[in-house]
mmCIF file of C-alpha atoms in Angstrom:
data_model
loop_
_atom_site.group_PDB
_atom_site.id
_atom_site.type_symbol
_atom_site.label_atom_id
_atom_site.label_comp_id
_atom_site.label_asym_id
_atom_site.label_seq_id
_atom_site.Cartn_x
_atom_site.Cartn_y
_atom_site.Cartn_z
ATOM 1 C CA MET X 1 6.749 43.407 -30.275
ATOM 2 C CA LYS X 2 5.827 45.012 -26.977
ATOM 3 C CA ILE X 3 3.830 48.201 -26.548
ATOM 4 C CA ARG X 4 6.914 50.041 -25.290
ATOM 5 C CA ASP X 5 8.725 49.165 -28.551
ATOM 6 C CA VAL X 6 5.853 50.523 -30.631
ATOM 7 C CA ILE X 7 5.741 53.713 -28.575
ATOM 8 C CA SER X 8 9.490 54.167 -28.900
ATOM 9 C CA LYS X 9 9.254 54.072 -32.690
ATOM 10 C CA ILE X 10 6.278 56.440 -32.744
ATOM 11 C CA GLU X 11 8.085 58.952 -30.567
ATOM 12 C CA LYS X 12 11.192 58.921 -32.748
ATOM 13 C CA ARG X 13 8.931 60.236 -35.515
ATOM 14 C CA ILE X 14 6.639 62.412 -33.346
ATOM 15 C CA PRO X 15 8.448 63.381 -30.115
ATOM 16 C CA LEU X 16 6.052 63.917 -27.220
ATOM 17 C CA GLN X 17 8.278 66.773 -26.056
ATOM 18 C CA GLN X 18 6.756 68.806 -28.910
ATOM 19 C CA ALA X 19 3.399 68.791 -27.091
ATOM 20 C CA GLU X 20 2.027 71.821 -25.296
ATOM 21 C CA ASP X 21 2.550 71.967 -21.528
ATOM 22 C CA PHE X 22 -1.195 71.788 -20.794
ATOM 23 C CA ASP X 23 -1.640 68.572 -22.757
ATOM 24 C CA ASN X 24 -1.902 64.971 -21.585
ATOM 25 C CA VAL X 25 -0.098 62.881 -24.185
ATOM 26 C CA GLY X 26 1.525 59.449 -24.106
ATOM 27 C CA LEU X 27 0.310 56.126 -22.729
ATOM 28 C CA LEU X 28 -2.901 56.883 -20.812
ATOM 29 C CA CYS X 29 -3.736 53.353 -19.709
ATOM 30 C CA GLY X 30 -2.350 49.883 -20.259
ATOM 31 C CA SER X 31 0.961 48.101 -19.756
ATOM 32 C CA TYR X 32 4.172 48.950 -21.601
ATOM 33 C CA ASP X 33 5.223 45.298 -21.348
ATOM 34 C CA ARG X 34 2.242 43.684 -23.109
ATOM 35 C CA ASN X 35 2.778 42.205 -26.584
ATOM 36 C CA VAL X 36 0.930 44.030 -29.362
ATOM 37 C CA SER X 37 -1.736 42.049 -31.202
ATOM 38 C CA GLY X 38 -2.912 44.950 -33.372
ATOM 39 C CA ILE X 39 -3.231 48.742 -33.479
ATOM 40 C CA LEU X 40 -6.408 50.745 -34.000
ATOM 41 C CA VAL X 41 -5.922 54.387 -35.050
ATOM 42 C CA CYS X 42 -8.688 56.847 -34.197
ATOM 43 C CA HIS X 43 -9.565 60.449 -33.466
ATOM 44 C CA ASP X 44 -11.195 59.950 -30.059
ATOM 45 C CA ALA X 45 -10.904 56.792 -27.955
ATOM 46 C CA LEU X 46 -14.562 56.646 -26.914
ATOM 47 C CA GLU X 47 -16.310 53.519 -25.622
ATOM 48 C CA ASN X 48 -17.567 52.548 -29.090
ATOM 49 C CA VAL X 49 -13.983 52.756 -30.383
ATOM 50 C CA VAL X 50 -12.756 50.509 -27.563
ATOM 51 C CA ASP X 51 -15.489 48.027 -28.577
ATOM 52 C CA GLU X 52 -14.191 48.202 -32.147
ATOM 53 C CA ALA X 53 -10.629 47.545 -30.967
ATOM 54 C CA ILE X 54 -11.777 44.476 -29.025
ATOM 55 C CA LEU X 55 -13.696 43.185 -32.051
ATOM 56 C CA LYS X 56 -10.643 43.644 -34.294
ATOM 57 C CA ASN X 57 -8.247 42.086 -31.741
ATOM 58 C CA CYS X 58 -6.319 45.351 -31.411
ATOM 59 C CA ASN X 59 -4.933 45.805 -27.910
ATOM 60 C CA LEU X 60 -3.374 49.217 -28.601
ATOM 61 C CA ILE X 61 -5.392 52.297 -29.562
ATOM 62 C CA VAL X 62 -3.404 55.224 -30.947
ATOM 63 C CA CYS X 63 -5.683 58.240 -30.740
ATOM 64 C CA PHE X 64 -5.347 61.926 -31.495
ATOM 65 C CA HIS X 65 -7.327 63.454 -28.609
ATOM 66 C CA PRO X 66 -6.475 62.174 -25.100
ATOM 67 C CA ILE X 67 -9.555 60.558 -23.574
ATOM 68 C CA ILE X 68 -8.106 61.443 -20.157
ATOM 69 C CA PHE X 69 -7.378 65.156 -20.239
ATOM 70 C CA SER X 70 -7.759 66.285 -16.641
ATOM 71 C CA GLY X 71 -7.348 64.160 -13.528
ATOM 72 C CA LEU X 72 -9.663 61.286 -12.694
ATOM 73 C CA LYS X 73 -10.640 61.044 -9.025
ATOM 74 C CA SER X 74 -12.681 57.882 -9.476
ATOM 75 C CA LEU X 75 -13.472 55.193 -12.029
ATOM 76 C CA THR X 76 -17.136 54.298 -11.657
ATOM 77 C CA GLY X 77 -18.435 54.693 -15.208
ATOM 78 C CA LYS X 78 -20.412 57.845 -14.432
ATOM 79 C CA ASN X 79 -19.396 59.626 -17.657
ATOM 80 C CA TYR X 80 -18.155 58.882 -21.171
ATOM 81 C CA VAL X 81 -14.487 59.194 -20.158
ATOM 82 C CA GLU X 82 -14.709 56.717 -17.288
ATOM 83 C CA LYS X 83 -16.778 54.270 -19.352
ATOM 84 C CA ALA X 84 -14.142 54.175 -22.088
ATOM 85 C CA VAL X 85 -11.226 53.850 -19.665
ATOM 86 C CA ILE X 86 -12.897 51.098 -17.610
ATOM 87 C CA LYS X 87 -13.706 49.067 -20.714
ATOM 88 C CA ALA X 88 -10.141 49.474 -22.004
ATOM 89 C CA ILE X 89 -8.601 48.369 -18.705
ATOM 90 C CA GLU X 90 -10.978 45.411 -18.265
ATOM 91 C CA ASN X 91 -10.160 44.171 -21.778
ATOM 92 C CA LYS X 92 -6.403 44.895 -21.559
ATOM 93 C CA VAL X 93 -6.526 47.517 -24.311
ATOM 94 C CA ALA X 94 -3.880 50.239 -24.029
ATOM 95 C CA ILE X 95 -4.652 53.808 -25.091
ATOM 96 C CA TYR X 96 -1.924 56.129 -26.366
ATOM 97 C CA ALA X 97 -2.593 59.797 -27.282
ATOM 98 C CA ILE X 98 -0.494 62.049 -29.527
ATOM 99 C CA HIS X 99 -2.532 65.324 -29.681
ATOM 100 C CA THR X 100 -0.487 68.567 -29.641
ATOM 101 C CA ALA X 101 2.765 66.700 -30.269
ATOM 102 C CA PHE X 102 1.308 66.126 -33.750
ATOM 103 C CA ASP X 103 -0.201 69.635 -33.866
ATOM 104 C CA ASN X 104 3.297 71.091 -33.434
ATOM 105 C CA ASP X 105 4.927 68.719 -35.927
ATOM 106 C CA PHE X 106 5.980 70.274 -39.242
ATOM 107 C CA PHE X 107 4.457 67.306 -41.098
ATOM 108 C CA GLY X 108 1.533 66.948 -38.712
ATOM 109 C CA VAL X 109 -2.068 68.107 -38.452
ATOM 110 C CA ASN X 110 -1.692 71.464 -40.168
ATOM 111 C CA ALA X 111 0.478 70.111 -42.958
ATOM 112 C CA GLY X 112 -2.390 67.724 -43.708
ATOM 113 C CA ILE X 113 -4.822 70.635 -44.001
ATOM 114 C CA CYS X 114 -2.446 72.575 -46.257
ATOM 115 C CA GLN X 115 -1.933 69.529 -48.456
ATOM 116 C CA GLN X 116 -5.680 69.132 -48.839
ATOM 117 C CA LEU X 117 -5.944 72.778 -49.908
ATOM 118 C CA GLY X 118 -2.956 72.535 -52.252
ATOM 119 C CA LEU X 119 -1.028 75.382 -50.581
ATOM 120 C CA LYS X 120 2.622 75.989 -51.444
ATOM 121 C CA ASN X 121 5.602 77.572 -49.633
ATOM 122 C CA LEU X 122 4.471 76.267 -46.244
ATOM 123 C CA LYS X 123 5.698 77.881 -43.032
ATOM 124 C CA VAL X 124 4.828 77.466 -39.355
ATOM 125 C CA LEU X 125 2.308 80.060 -38.190
ATOM 126 C CA GLN X 126 3.355 80.217 -34.528
ATOM 127 C CA PRO X 127 6.935 78.923 -34.236
ATOM 128 C CA LYS X 128 8.076 77.558 -30.892
ATOM 129 C CA LYS X 129 9.963 80.016 -28.673
ATOM 130 C CA ASN X 130 12.610 79.184 -26.063
ATOM 131 C CA ASN X 131 12.959 75.824 -27.753
ATOM 132 C CA LEU X 132 16.551 75.874 -29.039
ATOM 133 C CA LYS X 133 19.895 75.602 -27.258
ATOM 134 C CA GLN X 134 23.524 75.742 -28.321
ATOM 135 C CA LEU X 135 26.332 73.533 -27.079
ATOM 136 C CA THR X 136 29.948 74.683 -27.333
ATOM 137 C CA VAL X 137 32.586 72.138 -26.386
ATOM 138 C CA PHE X 138 36.390 72.115 -26.520
ATOM 139 C CA VAL X 139 38.078 68.895 -27.669
ATOM 140 C CA PRO X 140 41.562 67.776 -28.821
ATOM 141 C CA LYS X 141 41.751 68.270 -32.576
ATOM 142 C CA GLU X 142 42.336 64.578 -33.270
ATOM 143 C CA TYR X 143 39.078 63.700 -31.420
ATOM 144 C CA SER X 144 36.949 66.409 -33.060
ATOM 145 C CA GLY X 145 35.490 64.198 -35.791
ATOM 146 C CA GLN X 146 34.647 61.390 -33.364
ATOM 147 C CA LEU X 147 32.922 63.834 -31.013
ATOM 148 C CA LYS X 148 30.799 65.361 -33.787
ATOM 149 C CA GLU X 149 29.659 61.948 -34.989
ATOM 150 C CA SER X 150 28.517 61.119 -31.459
ATOM 151 C CA LEU X 151 26.676 64.440 -31.099
ATOM 152 C CA PHE X 152 24.945 64.008 -34.460
ATOM 153 C CA ALA X 153 23.846 60.483 -33.542
ATOM 154 C CA ALA X 154 22.273 61.897 -30.357
ATOM 155 C CA GLY X 155 20.218 64.416 -32.370
ATOM 156 C CA ALA X 156 22.377 67.545 -32.218
ATOM 157 C CA GLY X 157 22.798 69.695 -35.309
ATOM 158 C CA ASN X 158 19.325 69.095 -36.744
ATOM 159 C CA ILE X 159 18.016 72.357 -38.226
ATOM 160 C CA GLY X 160 14.841 72.076 -40.291
ATOM 161 C CA PHE X 161 15.554 69.996 -43.385
ATOM 162 C CA TYR X 162 19.274 69.796 -42.586
ATOM 163 C CA ASP X 163 21.149 67.614 -40.140
ATOM 164 C CA GLU X 164 24.752 67.138 -39.012
ATOM 165 C CA CYS X 165 25.122 70.934 -38.775
ATOM 166 C CA SER X 166 28.067 72.222 -36.725
ATOM 167 C CA PHE X 167 30.756 74.892 -36.640
ATOM 168 C CA THR X 168 34.382 74.303 -35.674
ATOM 169 C CA ILE X 169 37.183 76.742 -34.798
ATOM 170 C CA ASN X 170 40.721 75.584 -34.079
ATOM 171 C CA GLY X 171 42.807 77.182 -31.349
ATOM 172 C CA SER X 172 45.090 76.641 -28.393
ATOM 173 C CA GLY X 173 43.755 75.702 -24.960
ATOM 174 C CA THR X 174 45.515 75.553 -21.616
ATOM 175 C CA PHE X 175 44.973 73.606 -18.412
ATOM 176 C CA ARG X 176 46.983 72.544 -15.372
ATOM 177 C CA PRO X 177 46.194 69.214 -13.733
ATOM 178 C CA LYS X 178 46.025 69.336 -9.931
ATOM 179 C CA GLU X 179 46.458 66.636 -7.311
ATOM 180 C CA GLY X 180 43.758 63.973 -7.639
ATOM 181 C CA SER X 181 43.374 64.439 -11.391
ATOM 182 C CA ASP X 182 43.930 61.782 -14.040
ATOM 183 C CA PRO X 183 44.721 63.910 -17.128
ATOM 184 C CA PHE X 184 44.426 62.700 -20.698
ATOM 185 C CA SER X 185 47.757 64.431 -21.376
ATOM 186 C CA GLY X 186 50.291 66.430 -19.363
ATOM 187 C CA GLN X 187 51.566 66.201 -15.812
ATOM 188 C CA GLN X 188 50.257 67.432 -12.477
ATOM 189 C CA ASP X 189 51.117 71.031 -11.539
ATOM 190 C CA ILE X 190 52.455 71.779 -15.038
ATOM 191 C CA ARG X 191 50.456 73.956 -17.414
ATOM 192 C CA GLU X 192 49.577 72.084 -20.600
ATOM 193 C CA ASN X 193 49.039 73.715 -23.997
ATOM 194 C CA ALA X 194 46.684 71.747 -26.231
ATOM 195 C CA ASP X 195 45.731 72.019 -29.893
ATOM 196 C CA GLU X 196 41.936 72.011 -29.568
ATOM 197 C CA ASP X 197 38.814 72.505 -31.656
ATOM 198 C CA MET X 198 35.847 74.487 -30.402
ATOM 199 C CA VAL X 199 32.781 72.647 -31.724
ATOM 200 C CA SER X 200 29.329 74.293 -31.679
ATOM 201 C CA VAL X 201 25.979 72.617 -32.384
ATOM 202 C CA ILE X 202 22.345 73.681 -32.004
ATOM 203 C CA PHE X 203 19.690 71.337 -30.603
ATOM 204 C CA GLU X 204 16.122 71.275 -29.303
ATOM 205 C CA GLY X 205 16.088 71.683 -25.538
ATOM 206 C CA TYR X 206 14.415 68.372 -24.750
ATOM 207 C CA LYS X 207 17.423 66.532 -26.221
ATOM 208 C CA GLN X 208 19.886 68.060 -23.757
ATOM 209 C CA GLY X 209 20.297 65.004 -21.521
ATOM 210 C CA GLN X 210 21.057 62.581 -24.336
ATOM 211 C CA ILE X 211 23.356 65.063 -26.102
ATOM 212 C CA VAL X 212 25.427 65.820 -22.982
ATOM 213 C CA ALA X 213 25.733 62.075 -22.306
ATOM 214 C CA ALA X 214 26.899 61.488 -25.892
ATOM 215 C CA MET X 215 29.415 64.323 -25.602
ATOM 216 C CA LYS X 216 30.943 62.926 -22.420
ATOM 217 C CA SER X 217 31.132 59.364 -23.738
ATOM 218 C CA ALA X 218 32.996 60.447 -26.882
ATOM 219 C CA HIS X 219 35.320 62.952 -25.208
ATOM 220 C CA PRO X 220 38.784 61.881 -24.001
ATOM 221 C CA TYR X 221 39.075 64.427 -21.180
ATOM 222 C CA GLU X 222 38.308 63.651 -17.558
ATOM 223 C CA GLU X 223 36.650 67.074 -17.226
ATOM 224 C CA VAL X 224 34.882 68.217 -20.391
ATOM 225 C CA ALA X 225 34.997 71.987 -20.915
ATOM 226 C CA HIS X 226 31.645 73.002 -22.414
ATOM 227 C CA GLN X 227 28.888 75.606 -22.254
ATOM 228 C CA ILE X 228 25.167 75.361 -23.014
ATOM 229 C CA TYR X 229 23.224 78.485 -23.973
ATOM 230 C CA SER X 230 19.496 79.027 -24.305
ATOM 231 C CA LEU X 231 18.773 80.811 -27.593
ATOM 232 C CA ASP X 232 16.228 83.511 -28.366
ATOM 233 C CA ASN X 233 15.859 82.092 -31.883
ATOM 234 C CA THR X 234 12.418 80.696 -32.664
ATOM 235 C CA ASN X 235 12.244 77.172 -34.052
ATOM 236 C CA GLN X 236 10.843 77.792 -37.535
ATOM 237 C CA TYR X 237 10.064 74.088 -38.044
ATOM 238 C CA THR X 238 8.061 73.369 -34.883
ATOM 239 C CA GLY X 239 4.908 75.110 -33.708
ATOM 240 C CA LEU X 240 1.166 75.530 -34.029
ATOM 241 C CA GLY X 241 -0.531 76.308 -37.323
ATOM 242 C CA MET X 242 0.790 76.814 -40.834
ATOM 243 C CA TYR X 243 0.333 79.177 -43.714
ATOM 244 C CA GLY X 244 0.961 78.952 -47.419
ATOM 245 C CA ASP X 245 -0.032 80.339 -50.787
ATOM 246 C CA PHE X 246 -2.270 79.366 -53.662
ATOM 247 C CA GLU X 247 -0.587 79.440 -57.045
ATOM 248 C CA VAL X 248 -3.688 81.194 -58.420
ATOM 249 C CA PRO X 249 -5.677 83.561 -56.129
ATOM 250 C CA MET X 250 -9.422 82.967 -55.683
ATOM 251 C CA ASP X 251 -12.438 85.182 -55.145
ATOM 252 C CA GLU X 252 -13.769 84.926 -51.599
ATOM 253 C CA LYS X 253 -16.961 83.055 -52.484
ATOM 254 C CA ASP X 254 -15.080 80.691 -54.789
ATOM 255 C CA PHE X 255 -12.645 80.049 -51.944
ATOM 256 C CA LEU X 256 -15.459 79.145 -49.535
ATOM 257 C CA LYS X 257 -16.996 76.804 -52.113
ATOM 258 C CA PHE X 258 -13.590 75.226 -52.638
ATOM 259 C CA VAL X 259 -13.123 74.685 -48.878
ATOM 260 C CA LYS X 260 -16.618 73.208 -48.509
ATOM 261 C CA GLU X 261 -15.855 70.716 -51.264
ATOM 262 C CA LYS X 262 -12.378 69.749 -50.019
ATOM 263 C CA PHE X 263 -13.516 69.285 -46.414
ATOM 264 C CA ASN X 264 -16.990 67.919 -47.229
ATOM 265 C CA LEU X 265 -18.642 70.607 -45.109
ATOM 266 C CA GLU X 266 -22.295 71.404 -44.550
ATOM 267 C CA VAL X 267 -21.592 74.952 -43.412
ATOM 268 C CA ILE X 268 -18.779 77.476 -42.860
ATOM 269 C CA ARG X 269 -19.052 80.304 -40.343
ATOM 270 C CA HIS X 270 -17.021 83.287 -41.539
ATOM 271 C CA SER X 271 -16.361 86.985 -41.006
ATOM 272 C CA ASP X 272 -17.384 89.687 -43.494
ATOM 273 C CA PHE X 273 -16.285 89.614 -47.094
ATOM 274 C CA ASN X 274 -13.549 92.153 -47.769
ATOM 275 C CA GLY X 275 -13.564 92.114 -51.572
ATOM 276 C CA LYS X 276 -9.994 90.738 -51.546
ATOM 277 C CA LYS X 277 -8.543 87.887 -53.531
ATOM 278 C CA ILE X 278 -7.542 84.874 -51.427
ATOM 279 C CA LYS X 279 -3.875 84.115 -52.047
ATOM 280 C CA ARG X 280 -2.310 83.384 -48.642
ATOM 281 C CA VAL X 281 -4.154 81.088 -46.222
ATOM 282 C CA GLY X 282 -3.395 80.328 -42.581
ATOM 283 C CA VAL X 283 -4.658 77.173 -40.872
ATOM 284 C CA LEU X 284 -4.740 75.795 -37.346
ATOM 285 C CA GLY X 285 -6.550 72.539 -36.691
ATOM 286 C CA GLY X 286 -8.884 72.343 -33.694
ATOM 287 C CA SER X 287 -9.522 75.344 -31.448
ATOM 288 C CA GLY X 288 -7.425 77.951 -33.204
ATOM 289 C CA ALA X 289 -8.779 81.401 -32.386
ATOM 290 C CA SER X 290 -5.456 82.060 -30.628
ATOM 291 C CA GLY X 291 -3.780 82.105 -34.044
ATOM 292 C CA ILE X 292 -5.905 84.872 -35.595
ATOM 293 C CA LYS X 293 -3.491 87.705 -34.807
ATOM 294 C CA SER X 294 -0.540 85.623 -36.001
ATOM 295 C CA ALA X 295 -2.315 84.943 -39.283
ATOM 296 C CA ILE X 296 -2.985 88.666 -39.742
ATOM 297 C CA SER X 297 0.670 89.464 -39.003
ATOM 298 C CA LYS X 298 1.710 86.976 -41.708
ATOM 299 C CA LYS X 299 -0.581 88.862 -44.145
ATOM 300 C CA CYS X 300 -2.931 85.911 -44.638
ATOM 301 C CA ASP X 301 -6.029 86.662 -46.705
ATOM 302 C CA ALA X 302 -8.015 83.885 -45.018
ATOM 303 C CA TYR X 303 -7.673 81.783 -41.880
ATOM 304 C CA LEU X 304 -9.201 78.318 -41.342
ATOM 305 C CA THR X 305 -9.745 76.880 -37.876
ATOM 306 C CA GLY X 306 -12.466 75.745 -35.454
ATOM 307 C CA ASP X 307 -14.257 76.871 -32.286
ATOM 308 C CA VAL X 308 -14.203 80.581 -33.122
ATOM 309 C CA LYS X 309 -16.266 82.629 -30.646
ATOM 310 C CA TYR X 310 -18.558 85.545 -31.505
ATOM 311 C CA HIS X 311 -16.110 88.273 -30.494
ATOM 312 C CA ASP X 312 -13.189 86.542 -32.214
ATOM 313 C CA PHE X 313 -14.737 87.296 -35.604
ATOM 314 C CA PHE X 314 -14.354 91.030 -34.922
ATOM 315 C CA LEU X 315 -10.572 90.552 -34.916
ATOM 316 C CA ALA X 316 -10.660 90.238 -38.710
ATOM 317 C CA GLU X 317 -11.105 94.037 -39.001
ATOM 318 C CA SER X 318 -11.338 93.841 -42.812
ATOM 319 C CA LYS X 319 -7.743 92.576 -42.981
ATOM 320 C CA MET X 320 -8.514 88.869 -43.328
ATOM 321 C CA MET X 321 -11.469 86.517 -43.628
ATOM 322 C CA ILE X 322 -11.831 84.240 -40.605
ATOM 323 C CA CYS X 323 -13.425 80.873 -41.358
ATOM 324 C CA ASP X 324 -14.686 78.482 -38.688
ATOM 325 C CA ILE X 325 -14.987 75.106 -40.393
ATOM 326 C CA GLY X 326 -15.503 73.121 -37.175
ATOM 327 C CA HIS X 327 -13.145 71.505 -34.658
ATOM 328 C CA PHE X 328 -13.440 67.918 -35.864
ATOM 329 C CA GLU X 329 -13.712 68.978 -39.513
ATOM 330 C CA SER X 330 -10.395 70.824 -39.367
ATOM 331 C CA GLU X 331 -8.709 67.740 -37.880
ATOM 332 C CA GLN X 332 -10.491 65.132 -39.979
ATOM 333 C CA PHE X 333 -7.361 64.030 -41.871
ATOM 334 C CA VAL X 334 -5.401 63.156 -38.732
ATOM 335 C CA THR X 335 -6.514 59.528 -38.536
ATOM 336 C CA GLN X 336 -5.365 58.879 -42.102
ATOM 337 C CA GLN X 337 -2.053 60.649 -41.453
ATOM 338 C CA LEU X 338 -1.347 58.575 -38.340
ATOM 339 C CA PHE X 339 -2.443 55.403 -40.101
ATOM 340 C CA GLU X 340 0.047 56.046 -42.915
ATOM 341 C CA ILE X 341 2.889 56.798 -40.480
ATOM 342 C CA LEU X 342 2.263 53.623 -38.465
ATOM 343 C CA SER X 343 1.790 51.473 -41.577
ATOM 344 C CA GLN X 344 5.240 52.517 -42.788
ATOM 345 C CA LYS X 345 6.859 51.660 -39.468
ATOM 346 C CA PHE X 346 5.116 48.383 -38.589
ATOM 347 C CA SER X 347 4.359 45.439 -40.837
ATOM 348 C CA THR X 348 4.318 42.515 -38.407
ATOM 349 C CA PHE X 349 0.812 43.101 -37.029
ATOM 350 C CA ALA X 350 -2.501 44.568 -38.154
ATOM 351 C CA ILE X 351 -3.054 48.331 -38.197
ATOM 352 C CA SER X 352 -6.627 49.501 -38.682
ATOM 353 C CA LYS X 353 -8.425 52.816 -38.995
ATOM 354 C CA SER X 354 -11.466 53.254 -36.810
ATOM 355 C CA ILE X 355 -14.773 53.478 -38.652
ATOM 356 C CA GLU X 356 -16.710 54.642 -35.591
ATOM 357 C CA LYS X 357 -18.231 58.129 -35.475
ATOM 358 C CA THR X 358 -16.796 60.230 -32.638
ATOM 359 C CA ASN X 359 -17.621 63.800 -33.705
ATOM 360 C CA PRO X 360 -20.158 65.035 -31.091
ATOM 361 C CA VAL X 361 -21.319 67.970 -33.265
ATOM 362 C CA ASN X 362 -24.222 67.482 -35.683
ATOM 363 C CA TYR X 363 -25.855 69.882 -38.147
ATOM 364 C CA PHE X 364 -29.526 70.205 -39.096
ATOM 365 C CA ILE X 365 -29.649 71.631 -42.624
#
């Protein structure tokens, strides 16, 4: 199996189009056409991880954080990024990063945190906006079923935990073929009345090209009458962060002890105690101070994330306890999650989890 085949299967499960615009996801170095000898899954593709991949005969590293985030103007080994990339290229090891594509996935980074905490009734904290579109297309009634099957196969009509969603209205359409046309039915210069269905489906914007192509290939008309609308609806199943509820509320100190145990933490930085029971918890793996206001608006009693600055803690304003558990610590389950996903999809070559330490933050207790 070639690297491009592996990537194709990964991206059917975790589409890169889910990633944030600022991110640098996908194949960062290496050839799509090289055969895969093994896959090493890691958090950060540092030089010591590349060494591990070489030792384990893995020529594809699937990492969470992109080792190349901003542009490289030279490759001389002057810093940790260039050292890792040079070693990977010299040893024909490809590096593929998933990052915010997995952050925004409903079953991704934040679902892993919620699962570890045992939260129920999970919802996305910051749902994607301007993400959904609607296609309306007019088709002869006898071709309506065929058209819908083609649209569904292309990914249209997927809404949360449902797929093959559509709406159909029957009616009468008119058209008049002009000179140069090759009509499916009717004659030139004579108005035709047709028994047609109006079929509507919703889809994520990044699928538009493949869905329009599927529509045209399954449609009998020379000119396909259709409209595509951008929707104001938020996508409730894609976005950053999650929140959920404990079945039994906890005291604040008991909650912090519980989090320390579940995440194997040395320390938790947190805002003032409010004397409230902790029932609803919001989470956002990595640098998540941007989600504080969203967590408050969702009436969360506590919010777990990393990289919270001094002034960010003031935003709690006695409404919610903000907990900084550390950037790496909040994402620590990602490697296992990716390992499980890849293990389910590939069985013909070795898949390993990196054992190398890549967290740059240390604590003196």
